[in-house]
Amino acid sequence: MGQDALTQRYLPVLIVIIISFIIGFSMLLISRLIRPKRPYTLKLTPYECGIPSTEDTWERFNVKFYIVALVFVIFDVEIIFLYPWALVYKKIGFYALLEMYLFIFILLIGYFYAIGKKVFNWSKE
Amino acid sequence: MDTLYIIAITIIKTAVYFGILMLHVAYATYAERKIIGHIQLRLGPMVVGPHGILQPIADVVKLLFKEDIVPAKVDKTIFKIAPIISLTAALSTFAVIPVNKNWVIADINVGLLYVIGIAGIGTYGIIFSGWASNSKYAFLGGLRSAAQMVSYEVALGLSLVGVILMAESFNLTEIVNKQTEYWYGMFLFPQIIAYFVFVVAMLAETNRLPFDLPEAETELVAGYFVEYSGIRFSLFYLAEYLAMFSMSALATICFWGGWTAPPILIKAFPILEFVPGFVWFLIKVYFHIFLFFWLRGTLPRYRYDQLMAIGWKVLIPLALVNIVVTSIVKYYY
C-alpha cells in the first residue's frame, strides 16, 4: 500500500476525531451563552451529604488499585502479542501454536503467583 | 483521489452518521426509562407529548439551560476537559463501525484495534473527572472505575482474539464477510464462550448494572460525576449511552454477523433477502441495547470484591481456554 492510499484510508479517522471534539466543545459553548451563572460560597463546596467537608480528597488510597494496574499492564502486553499472532496464525501453522502456548504457559505462572499473593482478593480475610 | 475531496466527503458522511446516531441515543434514554418503568410496573415518562415521546428533547433543552457549577476546590483544567475527552472518545469509535455493506466512514485495516484503543482512552475521562472533582464520592468512583475498566478490558480484548483467529482480519467489514461463509452466518455458535465473556465485559466497560460500581447510587450518590451539573453532566451521560451503542455494534459485528442475515434463514424464507442490511444491523444492535436495560431491571449490583473476582478469576481464564480451544480446532481445519 502506497503513501497516498494510506493517507486516504486514515485521514477520515482523524477528521472524525476532530469533528467529535468540535461537537463536545460547541455544546459547551452554546450552553455557556444561555445558562445562568449565580455562584455563592456554599454552592461551590464539594458535595458531602450536607456535612461540611473536613479534609482534602487528594491523599493516600488503597494500594490494591495500584497492584491491579500493574497486573493489567502485563496482561495488556499479552493481548498486544496475541492479536498479531491470531491474525497470521493460519499462515505460520504449528510453530505459531507451540510458541503461543509456551507464552501463555509462562504468563499463567505469573497469573497463579498473583492469585497466590491474593492480588485479586478484595475482602479482608 | 484528491485530499480535499476526501475531507469533504468524510465531513458529509460524518454529519449524516452522527445526526442519526444522536437521534438513536436520545431515544435510547427514553426507551430505557420506559422499559425500566414497565419492568417495575410503572408507566415511565408520560407528560411531555403523547406517552412522553418528546421527553428526550425536553431533557436536552433543560440541560442546556442549567447552571454549570464548578466547585471552588477542583482542579479547573482537568475538571473542564474530562467530559470532552469522554465524549470525543465515545463518538470517534463510530468512525470504523460499518452499518451496512460499504456504509462506513473510514474502512481501515485495523478497525478492531482502533475500537479497543479508543475505548481505552474513554477511561481517562472518568479517571480525570474523579480525580479533579476533589470530592470523596467522585474520587472513590473514579478509582473504582479505573480498576474495573482496566480489569475488564483484558477480558474484552482476550475474548476478541477468538474472533480474530476465525476471521483472520482486524477489518470489521472483513469479519462480517467471513461469517457469511458459514451456513448459520455468525461467530456466535463457534465462539459462544467468547461471546459470554464479551457480554459480561461489555456491561462492566460501560459501567452498567450489575457492574455499575463507579456510580453506585446507594453508596457513592453518582460516583465520578457527582460534582458535574448541566451540560457537562450531559456530556458524560451522552458518552455512556454512546459507549453502549458502540459496544452493542461491536458485539453485533463480531458475533452476530453484522448486517447480514444467516444464509440458512434466507434459504428458508427467500423473501427476507429484500430486507435491507441496516435493518438487520439495527435489530441486532437493539437486541443488545435491550439486554442492557433488561439486566438493569432484573439484577442487583455486585459487591466490589465479587466484581474483581469475576473479572480476574472467571472471565480471563475462560477467555484463555477459548483461545486455546479455538486455535487447536483451527489448526485441524
CSV table of C-alpha atoms in Angstrom, one decimal:
chain,number,residue,atom,x,y,z
A,1,MET,CA,0.0,0.0,0.0
A,2,GLY,CA,1.4,3.4,-1.1
A,3,GLN,CA,1.7,6.5,1.0
A,4,ASP,CA,-1.3,8.1,-0.8
A,5,ALA,CA,-3.6,5.1,-0.2
A,6,LEU,CA,-2.6,5.0,3.5
A,7,THR,CA,-3.5,8.7,3.8
A,8,GLN,CA,-6.8,8.1,2.1
A,9,ARG,CA,-7.7,5.4,4.5
A,10,TYR,CA,-6.6,7.0,7.7
A,11,LEU,CA,-7.4,10.7,7.1
A,12,PRO,CA,-11.2,10.1,7.7
A,13,VAL,CA,-10.4,8.8,11.1
A,14,LEU,CA,-8.6,12.0,12.0
A,15,ILE,CA,-11.4,14.0,10.7
A,16,VAL,CA,-14.0,12.1,12.7
A,17,ILE,CA,-11.9,12.6,15.9
A,18,ILE,CA,-11.7,16.4,15.2
A,19,ILE,CA,-15.5,16.6,14.5
A,20,SER,CA,-16.3,14.6,17.7
A,21,PHE,CA,-14.2,17.1,19.7
A,22,ILE,CA,-15.9,20.1,18.0
A,23,ILE,CA,-19.3,18.6,18.8
A,24,GLY,CA,-18.5,18.4,22.5
A,25,PHE,CA,-16.8,21.8,22.6
A,26,SER,CA,-19.7,23.5,20.7
A,27,MET,CA,-22.3,22.1,23.1
A,28,LEU,CA,-20.3,23.6,26.0
A,29,LEU,CA,-20.1,26.9,24.1
A,30,ILE,CA,-23.9,27.1,23.3
A,31,SER,CA,-24.7,26.3,26.9
A,32,ARG,CA,-22.3,29.0,28.1
A,33,LEU,CA,-24.2,31.6,26.1
A,34,ILE,CA,-27.6,30.8,27.5
A,35,ARG,CA,-27.2,29.4,31.0
A,36,PRO,CA,-27.4,31.5,34.2
A,37,LYS,CA,-24.3,31.9,36.4
A,38,ARG,CA,-25.1,32.7,40.1
A,39,PRO,CA,-22.4,31.1,42.3
A,40,TYR,CA,-22.1,31.6,46.0
A,41,THR,CA,-19.7,30.1,48.6
A,42,LEU,CA,-22.0,27.3,49.8
A,43,LYS,CA,-22.9,26.2,46.3
A,44,LEU,CA,-19.2,25.8,45.4
A,45,THR,CA,-18.3,23.4,48.3
A,46,PRO,CA,-17.9,19.7,47.4
A,47,TYR,CA,-20.9,17.6,47.8
A,48,GLU,CA,-20.9,15.6,51.0
A,49,CYS,CA,-24.5,14.8,52.1
A,50,GLY,CA,-24.9,18.1,53.8
A,51,ILE,CA,-22.0,17.6,56.2
A,52,PRO,CA,-19.2,20.2,56.0
A,53,SER,CA,-16.2,18.7,54.2
A,54,THR,CA,-13.3,18.1,56.6
A,55,GLU,CA,-10.1,17.4,54.8
A,56,ASP,CA,-8.7,17.3,51.3
A,57,THR,CA,-9.5,14.3,49.0
A,58,TRP,CA,-6.1,14.0,47.3
A,59,GLU,CA,-4.3,11.8,49.7
A,60,ARG,CA,-3.4,8.1,50.2
A,61,PHE,CA,-5.6,5.4,48.9
A,62,ASN,CA,-5.7,1.6,48.9
A,63,VAL,CA,-2.6,0.1,47.4
A,64,LYS,CA,-4.6,-2.6,45.7
A,65,PHE,CA,-5.7,-0.3,43.0
A,66,TYR,CA,-2.0,0.2,42.1
A,67,ILE,CA,-1.3,-3.6,42.1
A,68,VAL,CA,-4.2,-4.3,39.8
A,69,ALA,CA,-2.9,-1.6,37.4
A,70,LEU,CA,0.5,-3.3,37.4
A,71,VAL,CA,-1.1,-6.7,36.6
A,72,PHE,CA,-3.2,-5.1,33.9
A,73,VAL,CA,-0.1,-3.8,32.2
A,74,ILE,CA,1.3,-7.4,32.0
A,75,PHE,CA,-2.0,-8.7,30.6
A,76,ASP,CA,-2.4,-5.9,28.2
A,77,VAL,CA,1.1,-6.6,26.7
A,78,GLU,CA,-0.1,-10.2,26.3
A,79,ILE,CA,-3.1,-9.0,24.3
A,80,ILE,CA,-0.8,-6.9,22.1
A,81,PHE,CA,1.2,-10.1,21.4
A,82,LEU,CA,-1.9,-12.3,20.9
A,83,TYR,CA,-3.6,-10.0,18.3
A,84,PRO,CA,-1.0,-10.2,15.5
A,85,TRP,CA,-0.4,-13.8,16.3
A,86,ALA,CA,-4.2,-14.5,15.8
A,87,LEU,CA,-4.0,-12.6,12.5
A,88,VAL,CA,-1.2,-14.7,10.9
A,89,TYR,CA,-1.7,-17.9,12.8
A,90,LYS,CA,-3.2,-19.8,9.9
A,91,LYS,CA,-0.2,-18.9,7.7
A,92,ILE,CA,2.5,-20.0,10.1
A,93,GLY,CA,0.8,-23.1,11.4
A,94,PHE,CA,2.3,-25.5,14.0
A,95,TYR,CA,5.2,-23.3,15.3
A,96,ALA,CA,2.8,-20.4,16.0
A,97,LEU,CA,0.6,-22.8,18.0
A,98,LEU,CA,3.6,-24.1,20.0
A,99,GLU,CA,5.2,-20.7,20.7
A,100,MET,CA,1.9,-19.1,21.8
A,101,TYR,CA,1.2,-22.0,24.2
A,102,LEU,CA,4.7,-21.5,25.6
A,103,PHE,CA,4.0,-17.8,26.0
A,104,ILE,CA,0.6,-18.4,27.7
A,105,PHE,CA,2.2,-21.0,30.0
A,106,ILE,CA,4.8,-18.6,31.2
A,107,LEU,CA,2.1,-16.0,31.7
A,108,LEU,CA,0.0,-18.4,33.7
A,109,ILE,CA,2.8,-18.9,36.1
A,110,GLY,CA,2.7,-15.2,36.8
A,111,TYR,CA,-1.0,-15.3,37.0
A,112,PHE,CA,-1.1,-18.0,39.6
A,113,TYR,CA,1.6,-16.3,41.5
A,114,ALA,CA,-0.6,-13.2,41.6
A,115,ILE,CA,-3.6,-15.3,42.8
A,116,GLY,CA,-1.4,-16.9,45.4
A,117,LYS,CA,-0.4,-13.4,46.7
A,118,LYS,CA,-4.2,-12.6,46.9
A,119,VAL,CA,-3.9,-9.7,44.5
A,120,PHE,CA,-7.5,-10.2,43.3
A,121,ASN,CA,-8.9,-10.8,46.8
A,122,TRP,CA,-10.5,-7.5,48.0
A,123,SER,CA,-12.2,-8.8,51.1
A,124,LYS,CA,-10.2,-8.7,54.4
A,125,GLU,CA,-9.7,-12.4,55.1
B,1,MET,CA,-8.2,10.9,-5.2
B,2,ASP,CA,-7.9,14.4,-4.2
B,3,THR,CA,-7.3,15.0,-0.4
B,4,LEU,CA,-9.8,17.9,-0.4
B,5,TYR,CA,-12.4,15.6,-1.9
B,6,ILE,CA,-11.8,13.0,0.8
B,7,ILE,CA,-12.2,15.7,3.5
B,8,ALA,CA,-15.4,17.0,2.1
B,9,ILE,CA,-17.0,13.5,1.6
B,10,THR,CA,-15.9,12.5,5.1
B,11,ILE,CA,-17.5,15.6,6.7
B,12,ILE,CA,-20.8,14.9,4.9
B,13,LYS,CA,-20.7,11.2,5.8
B,14,THR,CA,-19.9,12.1,9.5
B,15,ALA,CA,-22.6,14.7,9.7
B,16,VAL,CA,-25.3,12.2,8.4
B,17,TYR,CA,-24.0,9.3,10.5
B,18,PHE,CA,-23.7,11.4,13.8
B,19,GLY,CA,-27.0,13.1,13.2
B,20,ILE,CA,-28.8,9.7,13.0
B,21,LEU,CA,-26.7,8.3,15.8
B,22,MET,CA,-27.6,11.2,18.2
B,23,LEU,CA,-31.3,10.6,17.5
B,24,HIS,CA,-30.9,7.0,18.3
B,25,VAL,CA,-29.0,7.8,21.5
B,26,ALA,CA,-31.7,10.4,22.6
B,27,TYR,CA,-34.4,7.8,22.1
B,28,ALA,CA,-32.4,5.1,23.8
B,29,THR,CA,-32.6,7.2,27.0
B,30,TYR,CA,-36.3,7.4,26.5
B,31,ALA,CA,-36.6,3.7,25.8
B,32,GLU,CA,-34.6,2.9,28.9
B,33,ARG,CA,-36.9,4.9,31.2
B,34,LYS,CA,-40.0,3.4,29.5
B,35,ILE,CA,-38.7,-0.2,29.7
B,36,ILE,CA,-37.4,0.1,33.2
B,37,GLY,CA,-40.7,1.7,34.1
B,38,HIS,CA,-42.7,-1.1,32.7
B,39,ILE,CA,-40.5,-3.8,34.3
B,40,GLN,CA,-41.2,-2.1,37.7
B,41,LEU,CA,-44.9,-1.8,36.9
B,42,ARG,CA,-44.7,2.0,36.4
B,43,LEU,CA,-45.5,4.0,33.3
B,44,GLY,CA,-42.3,5.9,32.9
B,45,PRO,CA,-42.3,9.4,31.4
B,46,MET,CA,-45.9,10.3,30.3
B,47,VAL,CA,-46.2,14.1,30.4
B,48,VAL,CA,-44.2,15.7,27.5
B,49,GLY,CA,-46.1,14.7,24.3
B,50,PRO,CA,-48.2,11.5,23.9
B,51,HIS,CA,-46.7,8.8,26.1
B,52,GLY,CA,-43.8,11.1,26.9
B,53,ILE,CA,-42.4,10.8,23.4
B,54,LEU,CA,-40.9,14.3,23.4
B,55,GLN,CA,-39.1,13.7,26.7
B,56,PRO,CA,-35.6,13.5,25.3
B,57,ILE,CA,-35.9,16.8,23.5
B,58,ALA,CA,-37.2,18.5,26.7
B,59,ASP,CA,-34.3,17.0,28.6
B,60,VAL,CA,-31.7,18.4,26.2
B,61,VAL,CA,-33.3,21.9,26.4
B,62,LYS,CA,-33.4,21.7,30.2
B,63,LEU,CA,-29.8,20.6,30.4
B,64,LEU,CA,-28.6,23.3,28.1
B,65,PHE,CA,-30.2,26.0,30.3
B,66,LYS,CA,-28.9,24.5,33.6
B,67,GLU,CA,-26.3,26.4,35.6
B,68,ASP,CA,-22.9,24.9,35.3
B,69,ILE,CA,-21.4,24.7,38.8
B,70,VAL,CA,-17.6,24.4,39.0
B,71,PRO,CA,-16.8,23.9,42.7
B,72,ALA,CA,-14.2,26.1,44.3
B,73,LYS,CA,-11.6,23.5,45.2
B,74,VAL,CA,-11.5,21.5,41.9
B,75,ASP,CA,-8.5,21.2,39.5
B,76,LYS,CA,-10.2,23.5,37.0
B,77,THR,CA,-8.4,22.5,33.7
B,78,ILE,CA,-8.8,18.8,34.2
B,79,PHE,CA,-12.3,19.2,35.6
B,80,LYS,CA,-13.3,21.0,32.4
B,81,ILE,CA,-11.6,18.8,29.9
B,82,ALA,CA,-12.7,15.5,31.3
B,83,PRO,CA,-16.3,15.4,29.8
B,84,ILE,CA,-14.9,16.4,26.4
B,85,ILE,CA,-12.4,13.6,26.5
B,86,SER,CA,-15.2,11.1,27.4
B,87,LEU,CA,-17.5,12.3,24.6
B,88,THR,CA,-14.7,12.6,22.0
B,89,ALA,CA,-13.6,9.0,22.7
B,90,ALA,CA,-17.2,7.7,22.7
B,91,LEU,CA,-18.1,9.4,19.4
B,92,SER,CA,-14.9,8.7,17.4
B,93,THR,CA,-15.3,5.0,17.9
B,94,PHE,CA,-18.1,5.1,15.3
B,95,ALA,CA,-15.6,6.1,12.6
B,96,VAL,CA,-14.9,2.5,11.8
B,97,ILE,CA,-18.2,0.8,12.6
B,98,PRO,CA,-20.0,-0.3,9.4
B,99,VAL,CA,-23.8,-0.1,9.5
B,100,ASN,CA,-24.3,-1.8,6.1
B,101,LYS,CA,-22.2,-3.0,3.2
B,102,ASN,CA,-19.8,-0.1,2.5
B,103,TRP,CA,-21.7,2.2,4.9
B,104,VAL,CA,-18.7,3.2,6.9
B,105,ILE,CA,-16.8,6.4,7.4
B,106,ALA,CA,-13.3,5.0,7.5
B,107,ASP,CA,-12.7,1.5,6.2
B,108,ILE,CA,-9.3,0.9,7.9
B,109,ASN,CA,-7.4,-2.4,8.2
B,110,VAL,CA,-7.1,-2.2,12.0
B,111,GLY,CA,-10.7,-1.3,12.8
B,112,LEU,CA,-10.9,-3.7,15.8
B,113,LEU,CA,-7.7,-2.4,17.3
B,114,TYR,CA,-8.9,1.1,16.8
B,115,VAL,CA,-12.2,0.5,18.6
B,116,ILE,CA,-10.5,-1.1,21.6
B,117,GLY,CA,-7.8,1.6,21.7
B,118,ILE,CA,-10.3,4.4,21.7
B,119,ALA,CA,-12.5,2.6,24.3
B,120,GLY,CA,-9.3,2.6,26.5
B,121,ILE,CA,-9.0,6.4,26.1
B,122,GLY,CA,-12.6,6.8,27.3
B,123,THR,CA,-11.3,5.6,30.7
B,124,TYR,CA,-9.2,8.7,31.1
B,125,GLY,CA,-12.3,10.9,31.0
B,126,ILE,CA,-13.7,9.1,34.0
B,127,ILE,CA,-10.4,8.9,36.0
B,128,PHE,CA,-9.8,12.6,35.3
B,129,SER,CA,-13.2,13.6,36.5
B,130,GLY,CA,-13.0,11.5,39.6
B,131,TRP,CA,-9.6,13.0,40.5
B,132,ALA,CA,-10.2,16.6,39.6
B,133,SER,CA,-13.5,16.9,41.4
B,134,ASN,CA,-11.8,16.9,44.8
B,135,SER,CA,-14.9,15.2,46.3
B,136,LYS,CA,-14.7,11.9,48.2
B,137,TYR,CA,-17.5,10.3,46.3
B,138,ALA,CA,-16.1,11.3,43.0
B,139,PHE,CA,-12.6,10.2,44.0
B,140,LEU,CA,-13.8,6.7,45.1
B,141,GLY,CA,-15.9,6.4,42.0
B,142,GLY,CA,-13.0,7.3,39.7
B,143,LEU,CA,-10.6,4.9,41.4
B,144,ARG,CA,-13.1,2.0,41.3
B,145,SER,CA,-13.9,2.8,37.7
B,146,ALA,CA,-10.2,2.8,36.8
B,147,ALA,CA,-9.6,-0.6,38.4
B,148,GLN,CA,-12.8,-2.1,37.0
B,149,MET,CA,-12.3,-0.8,33.4
B,150,VAL,CA,-8.7,-2.0,33.1
B,151,SER,CA,-9.6,-5.4,34.6
B,152,TYR,CA,-12.5,-6.0,32.2
B,153,GLU,CA,-10.6,-4.5,29.2
B,154,VAL,CA,-8.3,-7.5,29.5
B,155,ALA,CA,-11.2,-9.9,29.3
B,156,LEU,CA,-12.8,-8.0,26.5
B,157,GLY,CA,-9.5,-8.0,24.5
B,158,LEU,CA,-8.9,-11.7,25.1
B,159,SER,CA,-12.4,-12.6,24.1
B,160,LEU,CA,-11.9,-11.0,20.7
B,161,VAL,CA,-8.8,-13.0,20.0
B,162,GLY,CA,-11.0,-16.0,19.2
B,163,VAL,CA,-12.9,-13.9,16.6
B,164,ILE,CA,-9.7,-12.7,15.0
B,165,LEU,CA,-8.5,-16.4,14.8
B,166,MET,CA,-11.7,-17.2,13.0
B,167,ALA,CA,-11.8,-14.1,10.7
B,168,GLU,CA,-8.0,-13.6,10.2
B,169,SER,CA,-8.6,-9.9,9.9
B,170,PHE,CA,-8.9,-6.7,12.0
B,171,ASN,CA,-11.1,-5.1,9.5
B,172,LEU,CA,-14.7,-5.1,10.7
B,173,THR,CA,-16.2,-5.4,7.2
B,174,GLU,CA,-13.9,-8.5,6.6
B,175,ILE,CA,-15.0,-10.0,9.9
B,176,VAL,CA,-18.7,-9.7,8.8
B,177,ASN,CA,-17.9,-11.1,5.3
B,178,LYS,CA,-16.1,-14.1,6.9
B,179,GLN,CA,-19.2,-15.0,8.9
B,180,THR,CA,-21.4,-15.4,5.8
B,181,GLU,CA,-19.2,-18.3,4.8
B,182,TYR,CA,-20.9,-20.4,7.5
B,183,TRP,CA,-24.4,-21.7,7.0
B,184,TYR,CA,-25.5,-20.2,10.3
B,185,GLY,CA,-23.9,-16.9,9.4
B,186,MET,CA,-22.5,-15.9,12.8
B,187,PHE,CA,-19.5,-16.5,15.0
B,188,LEU,CA,-21.9,-16.7,17.9
B,189,PHE,CA,-22.1,-20.5,17.9
B,190,PRO,CA,-18.4,-21.5,17.5
B,191,GLN,CA,-17.4,-18.6,19.8
B,192,ILE,CA,-20.1,-18.9,22.4
B,193,ILE,CA,-17.7,-18.7,25.3
B,194,ALA,CA,-16.0,-15.6,23.8
B,195,TYR,CA,-19.5,-14.1,23.4
B,196,PHE,CA,-20.4,-14.7,27.0
B,197,VAL,CA,-17.1,-13.2,28.2
B,198,PHE,CA,-17.6,-10.3,25.8
B,199,VAL,CA,-21.1,-9.5,27.0
B,200,VAL,CA,-20.1,-9.5,30.7
B,201,ALA,CA,-17.1,-7.4,30.0
B,202,MET,CA,-19.2,-5.1,27.9
B,203,LEU,CA,-21.5,-4.4,30.8
B,204,ALA,CA,-18.6,-3.7,33.1
B,205,GLU,CA,-16.8,-1.5,30.5
B,206,THR,CA,-19.8,0.7,30.0
B,207,ASN,CA,-20.4,0.9,33.8
B,208,ARG,CA,-23.9,-0.5,33.6
B,209,LEU,CA,-25.7,-2.7,36.1
B,210,PRO,CA,-24.9,-5.2,37.5
B,211,PHE,CA,-21.4,-3.7,37.4
B,212,ASP,CA,-22.2,0.0,37.9
B,213,LEU,CA,-20.0,0.3,41.0
B,214,PRO,CA,-18.2,3.5,39.8
B,215,GLU,CA,-21.6,5.3,40.1
B,216,ALA,CA,-23.3,3.1,42.6
B,217,GLU,CA,-26.2,5.4,43.6
B,218,THR,CA,-26.8,3.9,47.1
B,219,GLU,CA,-23.3,4.4,48.3
B,220,LEU,CA,-21.4,6.9,46.0
B,221,VAL,CA,-24.5,9.0,45.1
B,222,ALA,CA,-23.4,9.4,41.5
B,223,GLY,CA,-19.7,8.4,41.6
B,224,TYR,CA,-17.2,10.2,39.4
B,225,PHE,CA,-19.7,12.8,38.0
B,226,VAL,CA,-21.3,13.8,41.3
B,227,GLU,CA,-19.8,17.3,41.1
B,228,TYR,CA,-20.9,17.9,37.5
B,229,SER,CA,-24.1,19.7,36.5
B,230,GLY,CA,-25.8,21.0,33.5
B,231,ILE,CA,-24.2,20.4,30.1
B,232,ARG,CA,-21.0,18.9,31.4
B,233,PHE,CA,-23.1,16.2,33.2
B,234,SER,CA,-25.0,15.6,30.0
B,235,LEU,CA,-21.7,15.1,28.1
B,236,PHE,CA,-20.9,12.2,30.4
B,237,TYR,CA,-24.4,10.9,30.1
B,238,LEU,CA,-24.2,11.0,26.3
B,239,ALA,CA,-20.8,9.3,26.4
B,240,GLU,CA,-22.2,6.5,28.5
B,241,TYR,CA,-25.0,5.8,26.0
B,242,LEU,CA,-22.7,6.1,23.0
B,243,ALA,CA,-20.4,3.6,24.6
B,244,MET,CA,-23.4,1.3,25.0
B,245,PHE,CA,-24.2,1.7,21.3
B,246,SER,CA,-20.6,1.1,20.2
B,247,MET,CA,-20.2,-2.0,22.3
B,248,SER,CA,-23.5,-3.4,21.1
B,249,ALA,CA,-22.4,-2.6,17.5
B,250,LEU,CA,-19.1,-4.4,18.1
B,251,ALA,CA,-20.9,-7.4,19.6
B,252,THR,CA,-23.2,-7.4,16.5
B,253,ILE,CA,-20.3,-7.2,14.1
B,254,CYS,CA,-18.0,-9.7,15.8
B,255,PHE,CA,-20.5,-12.3,16.9
B,256,TRP,CA,-23.9,-11.8,15.2
B,257,GLY,CA,-22.9,-11.4,11.6
B,258,GLY,CA,-23.4,-7.6,11.4
B,259,TRP,CA,-25.8,-6.5,8.6
B,260,THR,CA,-26.1,-10.0,7.0
B,261,ALA,CA,-28.9,-12.4,7.7
B,262,PRO,CA,-27.9,-16.1,8.4
B,263,PRO,CA,-27.8,-17.9,5.0
B,264,ILE,CA,-30.0,-20.7,6.3
B,265,LEU,CA,-32.7,-18.3,7.2
B,266,ILE,CA,-32.6,-16.7,3.7
B,267,LYS,CA,-32.8,-20.2,2.2
B,268,ALA,CA,-35.8,-21.0,4.2
B,269,PHE,CA,-37.6,-17.7,3.6
B,270,PRO,CA,-36.3,-16.2,0.3
B,271,ILE,CA,-38.4,-13.0,1.0
B,272,LEU,CA,-36.0,-12.0,3.7
B,273,GLU,CA,-33.4,-11.3,1.0
B,274,PHE,CA,-35.1,-8.0,0.3
B,275,VAL,CA,-34.7,-6.7,3.9
B,276,PRO,CA,-32.0,-4.0,3.7
B,277,GLY,CA,-28.8,-4.7,5.6
B,278,PHE,CA,-29.0,-1.9,8.1
B,279,VAL,CA,-32.4,-3.2,9.3
B,280,TRP,CA,-30.7,-6.4,10.3
B,281,PHE,CA,-27.9,-4.5,11.9
B,282,LEU,CA,-30.3,-2.3,13.9
B,283,ILE,CA,-32.4,-5.3,15.1
B,284,LYS,CA,-29.2,-6.9,16.4
B,285,VAL,CA,-27.9,-3.8,18.0
B,286,TYR,CA,-31.2,-3.1,19.7
B,287,PHE,CA,-31.3,-6.6,21.0
B,288,HIS,CA,-28.1,-5.8,22.9
B,289,ILE,CA,-29.3,-2.4,24.0
B,290,PHE,CA,-32.5,-4.1,25.3
B,291,LEU,CA,-30.2,-6.6,27.1
B,292,PHE,CA,-28.6,-3.7,28.9
B,293,PHE,CA,-32.0,-2.3,30.1
B,294,TRP,CA,-33.3,-5.8,30.9
B,295,LEU,CA,-30.3,-6.7,33.1
B,296,ARG,CA,-30.6,-3.3,34.8
B,297,GLY,CA,-34.2,-4.0,35.6
B,298,THR,CA,-33.5,-7.6,36.8
B,299,LEU,CA,-30.2,-7.9,38.6
B,300,PRO,CA,-28.9,-6.4,41.8
B,301,ARG,CA,-25.4,-4.8,41.9
B,302,TYR,CA,-22.4,-6.9,42.7
B,303,ARG,CA,-20.0,-6.2,45.6
B,304,TYR,CA,-16.6,-4.8,44.6
B,305,ASP,CA,-14.7,-7.9,45.7
B,306,GLN,CA,-17.1,-10.0,43.7
B,307,LEU,CA,-16.6,-7.8,40.7
B,308,MET,CA,-12.9,-8.1,40.8
B,309,ALA,CA,-13.1,-11.9,41.4
B,310,ILE,CA,-15.4,-12.4,38.3
B,311,GLY,CA,-13.1,-10.3,36.1
B,312,TRP,CA,-9.8,-11.9,37.0
B,313,LYS,CA,-10.7,-15.4,38.2
B,314,VAL,CA,-13.6,-16.3,35.9
B,315,LEU,CA,-13.6,-14.3,32.7
B,316,ILE,CA,-9.9,-14.2,31.9
B,317,PRO,CA,-9.3,-18.0,32.4
B,318,LEU,CA,-12.5,-18.6,30.3
B,319,ALA,CA,-11.2,-16.4,27.5
B,320,LEU,CA,-7.8,-18.1,27.6
B,321,VAL,CA,-9.4,-21.5,27.4
B,322,ASN,CA,-11.4,-20.2,24.4
B,323,ILE,CA,-8.2,-19.1,22.7
B,324,VAL,CA,-6.5,-22.5,23.3
B,325,VAL,CA,-9.6,-24.5,22.1
B,326,THR,CA,-10.1,-22.2,19.0
B,327,SER,CA,-6.5,-22.4,18.0
B,328,ILE,CA,-6.4,-26.2,18.2
B,329,VAL,CA,-9.7,-26.6,16.2
B,330,LYS,CA,-8.4,-24.0,13.7
B,331,TYR,CA,-5.2,-26.0,13.3
B,332,TYR,CA,-7.0,-29.1,12.1
B,333,TYR,CA,-9.5,-27.3,9.8
